[in-house]
Amino acid sequence: MKPSTRAHLLLTLTALVWGVAFVAQDVAADRLEPFTFNALRMALGALSLLPLLRARAARAPKPAPENRRALWVGGTCCGAMLMLGSAFQQMGIAGGTGAGKAGFITALYIVLVPLLGLLSGRRVRALTWLAVALAAGGLYLLCMRERFAIAPGDGLLLLCALSFAGHILVVDFFSRRVDCLRLSCLQFAVCAALCAVAALLWESPSWADVRACAVPILYAGVISCGVGYTLQTVGQKDTSPTIASLLMSLESVFAVAAGWLILGDALTLREGLGCAAMMGAIVLAQLQPQTVPQRQA
């Protein structure tokens, strides 16, 4: 098998892993409050990467002191942005937005990234503006109801997409300066710690609910965070960033398919057209060179 073919299969599998994670989040939202779920999920994600870090430690040199400082700063910043994105996402799903619909709204981060790049002086191409217009139309069909009202869950997921777009830009800045695997593990740990503090302050965690949601927590933590990230890093070695990001954006398609097959979440014709428009916007947003990496959770 060609390395490029293998890479494309691995990245498609990554998208599948991330897409099905929306079902796990939907199921867990029935019993666990958002910060509690994310604290457990991110802690498992960090722990799942420790064996990889230990295996590499014997042959990889330790980072220089200045790189260690950059790693801690980067891990803290990335973890804080990841906490915001994952919290808004889980609250949106708990607010009534189905897994498939949540997947498509979250995928808007791919279009938002170049727009946020304007703040740093990056040029936005005409194709990106077309993608934004198409995404706006898709979101209108997907989210807007009578009298131009957005459902509470949909609004939270829009904030989630914005937070993940910011997270991608922060990861892009620090991933050029530190080891990506160490950065990912540290950001998961920081995110878990922040979510745990929020859960203790504003939620009422219950071990009975945690036990009841053990399978969704394990999937979202070990498979979606740990395994999904590893598949992404291995797959991206043998393909271009544009093709990689396009393949990983298929998570939104898999989220809809998983929501339909596992949870029975049927989309209306209007919502289906909105999903199709959103998918078109995602594809258009990737039909040009990209310099930012995809989200790592």
mmCIF file with all atom_site columns, N, CA and C in Angstrom, residues 66-81 122 166-184 186-187 291-293 296:
data_model
loop_
_atom_site.group_PDB
_atom_site.id
_atom_site.type_symbol
_atom_site.label_atom_id
_atom_site.label_alt_id
_atom_site.label_comp_id
_atom_site.label_asym_id
_atom_site.label_entity_id
_atom_site.label_seq_id
_atom_site.pdbx_PDB_ins_code
_atom_site.Cartn_x
_atom_site.Cartn_y
_atom_site.Cartn_z
_atom_site.occupancy
_atom_site.B_iso_or_equiv
_atom_site.pdbx_formal_charge
_atom_site.auth_seq_id
_atom_site.auth_comp_id
_atom_site.auth_asym_id
_atom_site.auth_atom_id
_atom_site.pdbx_PDB_model_num
ATOM 1   N N  . GLU A 1 66  ? 14.395  26.696 27.574 1.00 0.00 ? 66  GLU A N  1
ATOM 2   C CA . GLU A 1 66  ? 13.502  27.671 26.947 1.00 0.00 ? 66  GLU A CA 1
ATOM 3   C C  . GLU A 1 66  ? 12.318  26.998 26.266 1.00 0.00 ? 66  GLU A C  1
ATOM 4   N N  . ASN A 1 67  ? 12.548  25.783 25.749 1.00 0.00 ? 67  ASN A N  1
ATOM 5   C CA . ASN A 1 67  ? 11.444  25.048 25.137 1.00 0.00 ? 67  ASN A CA 1
ATOM 6   C C  . ASN A 1 67  ? 10.466  24.538 26.189 1.00 0.00 ? 67  ASN A C  1
ATOM 7   N N  . ARG A 1 68  ? 10.987  24.197 27.361 1.00 0.00 ? 68  ARG A N  1
ATOM 8   C CA . ARG A 1 68  ? 10.102  23.761 28.449 1.00 0.00 ? 68  ARG A CA 1
ATOM 9   C C  . ARG A 1 68  ? 9.195   24.904 28.878 1.00 0.00 ? 68  ARG A C  1
ATOM 10  N N  . ARG A 1 69  ? 9.736   26.105 28.927 1.00 0.00 ? 69  ARG A N  1
ATOM 11  C CA . ARG A 1 69  ? 8.901   27.258 29.267 1.00 0.00 ? 69  ARG A CA 1
ATOM 12  C C  . ARG A 1 69  ? 7.825   27.473 28.213 1.00 0.00 ? 69  ARG A C  1
ATOM 13  N N  . ALA A 1 70  ? 8.218   27.383 26.941 1.00 0.00 ? 70  ALA A N  1
ATOM 14  C CA . ALA A 1 70  ? 7.252   27.543 25.852 1.00 0.00 ? 70  ALA A CA 1
ATOM 15  C C  . ALA A 1 70  ? 6.195   26.442 25.898 1.00 0.00 ? 70  ALA A C  1
ATOM 16  N N  . LEU A 1 71  ? 6.636   25.226 26.285 1.00 0.00 ? 71  LEU A N  1
ATOM 17  C CA . LEU A 1 71  ? 5.695   24.110 26.383 1.00 0.00 ? 71  LEU A CA 1
ATOM 18  C C  . LEU A 1 71  ? 4.642   24.373 27.454 1.00 0.00 ? 71  LEU A C  1
ATOM 19  N N  . TRP A 1 72  ? 5.064   24.868 28.620 1.00 0.00 ? 72  TRP A N  1
ATOM 20  C CA . TRP A 1 72  ? 4.114   25.127 29.699 1.00 0.00 ? 72  TRP A CA 1
ATOM 21  C C  . TRP A 1 72  ? 3.178   26.283 29.351 1.00 0.00 ? 72  TRP A C  1
ATOM 22  N N  . VAL A 1 73  ? 3.722   27.328 28.756 1.00 0.00 ? 73  VAL A N  1
ATOM 23  C CA . VAL A 1 73  ? 2.868   28.445 28.341 1.00 0.00 ? 73  VAL A CA 1
ATOM 24  C C  . VAL A 1 73  ? 1.889   27.991 27.260 1.00 0.00 ? 73  VAL A C  1
ATOM 25  N N  . GLY A 1 74  ? 2.411   27.267 26.274 1.00 0.00 ? 74  GLY A N  1
ATOM 26  C CA . GLY A 1 74  ? 1.558   26.782 25.190 1.00 0.00 ? 74  GLY A CA 1
ATOM 27  C C  . GLY A 1 74  ? 0.497   25.819 25.670 1.00 0.00 ? 74  GLY A C  1
ATOM 28  N N  . GLY A 1 75  ? 0.889   24.883 26.550 1.00 0.00 ? 75  GLY A N  1
ATOM 29  C CA . GLY A 1 75  ? -0.077  23.924 27.070 1.00 0.00 ? 75  GLY A CA 1
ATOM 30  C C  . GLY A 1 75  ? -1.180  24.599 27.867 1.00 0.00 ? 75  GLY A C  1
ATOM 31  N N  . THR A 1 76  ? -0.821  25.636 28.618 1.00 0.00 ? 76  THR A N  1
ATOM 32  C CA . THR A 1 76  ? -1.819  26.367 29.390 1.00 0.00 ? 76  THR A CA 1
ATOM 33  C C  . THR A 1 76  ? -2.776  27.131 28.488 1.00 0.00 ? 76  THR A C  1
ATOM 34  N N  . CYS A 1 77  ? -2.238  27.834 27.497 1.00 0.00 ? 77  CYS A N  1
ATOM 35  C CA . CYS A 1 77  ? -3.093  28.603 26.577 1.00 0.00 ? 77  CYS A CA 1
ATOM 36  C C  . CYS A 1 77  ? -3.989  27.678 25.755 1.00 0.00 ? 77  CYS A C  1
ATOM 37  N N  . CYS A 1 78  ? -3.392  26.609 25.214 1.00 0.00 ? 78  CYS A N  1
ATOM 38  C CA . CYS A 1 78  ? -4.180  25.667 24.409 1.00 0.00 ? 78  CYS A CA 1
ATOM 39  C C  . CYS A 1 78  ? -5.237  24.972 25.256 1.00 0.00 ? 78  CYS A C  1
ATOM 40  N N  . GLY A 1 79  ? -4.860  24.599 26.486 1.00 0.00 ? 79  GLY A N  1
ATOM 41  C CA . GLY A 1 79  ? -5.810  23.935 27.370 1.00 0.00 ? 79  GLY A CA 1
ATOM 42  C C  . GLY A 1 79  ? -6.973  24.826 27.747 1.00 0.00 ? 79  GLY A C  1
ATOM 43  N N  . ALA A 1 80  ? -6.703  26.122 27.958 1.00 0.00 ? 80  ALA A N  1
ATOM 44  C CA . ALA A 1 80  ? -7.783  27.054 28.289 1.00 0.00 ? 80  ALA A CA 1
ATOM 45  C C  . ALA A 1 80  ? -8.746  27.213 27.121 1.00 0.00 ? 80  ALA A C  1
ATOM 46  N N  . MET A 1 81  ? -8.213  27.335 25.892 1.00 0.00 ? 81  MET A N  1
ATOM 47  C CA . MET A 1 81  ? -9.080  27.458 24.719 1.00 0.00 ? 81  MET A CA 1
ATOM 48  C C  . MET A 1 81  ? -9.855  26.167 24.481 1.00 0.00 ? 81  MET A C  1
ATOM 49  N N  . ARG A 1 122 ? -3.366  38.309 8.116  1.00 0.00 ? 122 ARG A N  1
ATOM 50  C CA . ARG A 1 122 ? -3.359  37.305 7.054  1.00 0.00 ? 122 ARG A CA 1
ATOM 51  C C  . ARG A 1 122 ? -4.381  37.654 5.975  1.00 0.00 ? 122 ARG A C  1
ATOM 52  N N  . GLY A 1 166 ? -10.296 29.688 17.578 1.00 0.00 ? 166 GLY A N  1
ATOM 53  C CA . GLY A 1 166 ? -9.235  30.320 18.349 1.00 0.00 ? 166 GLY A CA 1
ATOM 54  C C  . GLY A 1 166 ? -8.222  29.305 18.850 1.00 0.00 ? 166 GLY A C  1
ATOM 55  N N  . HIS A 1 167 ? -8.700  28.128 19.247 1.00 0.00 ? 167 HIS A N  1
ATOM 56  C CA . HIS A 1 167 ? -7.818  27.065 19.720 1.00 0.00 ? 167 HIS A CA 1
ATOM 57  C C  . HIS A 1 167 ? -6.853  26.635 18.622 1.00 0.00 ? 167 HIS A C  1
ATOM 58  N N  . ILE A 1 168 ? -7.350  26.504 17.398 1.00 0.00 ? 168 ILE A N  1
ATOM 59  C CA . ILE A 1 168 ? -6.500  26.093 16.285 1.00 0.00 ? 168 ILE A CA 1
ATOM 60  C C  . ILE A 1 168 ? -5.382  27.101 16.051 1.00 0.00 ? 168 ILE A C  1
ATOM 61  N N  . LEU A 1 169 ? -5.709  28.389 16.131 1.00 0.00 ? 169 LEU A N  1
ATOM 62  C CA . LEU A 1 169 ? -4.701  29.427 15.915 1.00 0.00 ? 169 LEU A CA 1
ATOM 63  C C  . LEU A 1 169 ? -3.653  29.412 17.035 1.00 0.00 ? 169 LEU A C  1
ATOM 64  N N  . VAL A 1 170 ? -4.093  29.160 18.269 1.00 0.00 ? 170 VAL A N  1
ATOM 65  C CA . VAL A 1 170 ? -3.135  29.075 19.376 1.00 0.00 ? 170 VAL A CA 1
ATOM 66  C C  . VAL A 1 170 ? -2.232  27.855 19.216 1.00 0.00 ? 170 VAL A C  1
ATOM 67  N N  . VAL A 1 171 ? -2.818  26.728 18.837 1.00 0.00 ? 171 VAL A N  1
ATOM 68  C CA . VAL A 1 171 ? -2.031  25.515 18.592 1.00 0.00 ? 171 VAL A CA 1
ATOM 69  C C  . VAL A 1 171 ? -1.042  25.748 17.455 1.00 0.00 ? 171 VAL A C  1
ATOM 70  N N  . ASP A 1 172 ? -1.488  26.447 16.401 1.00 0.00 ? 172 ASP A N  1
ATOM 71  C CA . ASP A 1 172 ? -0.608  26.737 15.273 1.00 0.00 ? 172 ASP A CA 1
ATOM 72  C C  . ASP A 1 172 ? 0.614   27.520 15.731 1.00 0.00 ? 172 ASP A C  1
ATOM 73  N N  . PHE A 1 173 ? 0.426   28.472 16.627 1.00 0.00 ? 173 PHE A N  1
ATOM 74  C CA . PHE A 1 173 ? 1.541   29.301 17.109 1.00 0.00 ? 173 PHE A CA 1
ATOM 75  C C  . PHE A 1 173 ? 2.538   28.476 17.914 1.00 0.00 ? 173 PHE A C  1
ATOM 76  N N  . PHE A 1 174 ? 2.036   27.665 18.857 1.00 0.00 ? 174 PHE A N  1
ATOM 77  C CA . PHE A 1 174 ? 2.942   26.962 19.765 1.00 0.00 ? 174 PHE A CA 1
ATOM 78  C C  . PHE A 1 174 ? 3.474   25.657 19.177 1.00 0.00 ? 174 PHE A C  1
ATOM 79  N N  . SER A 1 175 ? 2.735   25.020 18.248 1.00 0.00 ? 175 SER A N  1
ATOM 80  C CA . SER A 1 175 ? 3.199   23.744 17.694 1.00 0.00 ? 175 SER A CA 1
ATOM 81  C C  . SER A 1 175 ? 4.459   23.916 16.860 1.00 0.00 ? 175 SER A C  1
ATOM 82  N N  . ARG A 1 176 ? 4.740   25.120 16.426 1.00 0.00 ? 176 ARG A N  1
ATOM 83  C CA . ARG A 1 176 ? 5.964   25.397 15.672 1.00 0.00 ? 176 ARG A CA 1
ATOM 84  C C  . ARG A 1 176 ? 7.171   25.551 16.591 1.00 0.00 ? 176 ARG A C  1
ATOM 85  N N  . ARG A 1 177 ? 6.933   25.613 17.901 1.00 0.00 ? 177 ARG A N  1
ATOM 86  C CA . ARG A 1 177 ? 8.004   25.894 18.852 1.00 0.00 ? 177 ARG A CA 1
ATOM 87  C C  . ARG A 1 177 ? 8.267   24.753 19.824 1.00 0.00 ? 177 ARG A C  1
ATOM 88  N N  . VAL A 1 178 ? 7.310   23.839 19.984 1.00 0.00 ? 178 VAL A N  1
ATOM 89  C CA . VAL A 1 178 ? 7.469   22.751 20.954 1.00 0.00 ? 178 VAL A CA 1
ATOM 90  C C  . VAL A 1 178 ? 7.032   21.433 20.325 1.00 0.00 ? 178 VAL A C  1
ATOM 91  N N  . ASP A 1 179 ? 7.308   20.336 21.029 1.00 0.00 ? 179 ASP A N  1
ATOM 92  C CA . ASP A 1 179 ? 6.915   19.013 20.568 1.00 0.00 ? 179 ASP A CA 1
ATOM 93  C C  . ASP A 1 179 ? 5.391   18.873 20.617 1.00 0.00 ? 179 ASP A C  1
ATOM 94  N N  . CYS A 1 180 ? 4.810   18.450 19.507 1.00 0.00 ? 180 CYS A N  1
ATOM 95  C CA . CYS A 1 180 ? 3.338   18.419 19.398 1.00 0.00 ? 180 CYS A CA 1
ATOM 96  C C  . CYS A 1 180 ? 2.710   17.399 20.343 1.00 0.00 ? 180 CYS A C  1
ATOM 97  N N  . LEU A 1 181 ? 3.346   16.245 20.524 1.00 0.00 ? 181 LEU A N  1
ATOM 98  C CA . LEU A 1 181 ? 2.769   15.223 21.391 1.00 0.00 ? 181 LEU A CA 1
ATOM 99  C C  . LEU A 1 181 ? 2.765   15.684 22.845 1.00 0.00 ? 181 LEU A C  1
ATOM 100 N N  . ARG A 1 182 ? 3.876   16.297 23.277 1.00 0.00 ? 182 ARG A N  1
ATOM 101 C CA . ARG A 1 182 ? 3.924   16.840 24.636 1.00 0.00 ? 182 ARG A CA 1
ATOM 102 C C  . ARG A 1 182 ? 2.895   17.963 24.808 1.00 0.00 ? 182 ARG A C  1
ATOM 103 N N  . LEU A 1 183 ? 2.784   18.811 23.784 1.00 0.00 ? 183 LEU A N  1
ATOM 104 C CA . LEU A 1 183 ? 1.824   19.914 23.837 1.00 0.00 ? 183 LEU A CA 1
ATOM 105 C C  . LEU A 1 183 ? 0.406   19.384 23.966 1.00 0.00 ? 183 LEU A C  1
ATOM 106 N N  . SER A 1 184 ? 0.075   18.353 23.199 1.00 0.00 ? 184 SER A N  1
ATOM 107 C CA . SER A 1 184 ? -1.277  17.795 23.247 1.00 0.00 ? 184 SER A CA 1
ATOM 108 C C  . SER A 1 184 ? -1.587  17.200 24.616 1.00 0.00 ? 184 SER A C  1
ATOM 109 N N  . LEU A 1 186 ? -0.221  17.935 27.496 1.00 0.00 ? 186 LEU A N  1
ATOM 110 C CA . LEU A 1 186 ? -0.315  18.991 28.502 1.00 0.00 ? 186 LEU A CA 1
ATOM 111 C C  . LEU A 1 186 ? -1.611  19.775 28.361 1.00 0.00 ? 186 LEU A C  1
ATOM 112 N N  . GLN A 1 187 ? -2.050  20.039 27.131 1.00 0.00 ? 187 GLN A N  1
ATOM 113 C CA . GLN A 1 187 ? -3.291  20.793 26.971 1.00 0.00 ? 187 GLN A CA 1
ATOM 114 C C  . GLN A 1 187 ? -4.480  19.995 27.478 1.00 0.00 ? 187 GLN A C  1
ATOM 115 N N  . THR A 1 291 ? -2.245  27.098 6.515  1.00 0.00 ? 291 THR A N  1
ATOM 116 C CA . THR A 1 291 ? -1.036  27.076 7.328  1.00 0.00 ? 291 THR A CA 1
ATOM 117 C C  . THR A 1 291 ? -1.318  26.749 8.778  1.00 0.00 ? 291 THR A C  1
ATOM 118 N N  . VAL A 1 292 ? -2.566  26.447 9.100  1.00 0.00 ? 292 VAL A N  1
ATOM 119 C CA . VAL A 1 292 ? -2.896  26.145 10.488 1.00 0.00 ? 292 VAL A CA 1
ATOM 120 C C  . VAL A 1 292 ? -3.294  24.709 10.617 1.00 0.00 ? 292 VAL A C  1
ATOM 121 N N  . PRO A 1 293 ? -2.935  24.008 11.702 1.00 0.00 ? 293 PRO A N  1
ATOM 122 C CA . PRO A 1 293 ? -3.302  22.633 11.918 1.00 0.00 ? 293 PRO A CA 1
ATOM 123 C C  . PRO A 1 293 ? -4.731  22.501 12.381 1.00 0.00 ? 293 PRO A C  1
ATOM 124 N N  . GLN A 1 296 ? -7.181  19.179 17.926 1.00 0.00 ? 296 GLN A N  1
ATOM 125 C CA . GLN A 1 296 ? -6.580  17.920 18.332 1.00 0.00 ? 296 GLN A CA 1
ATOM 126 C C  . GLN A 1 296 ? -7.382  17.257 19.436 1.00 0.00 ? 296 GLN A C  1
#
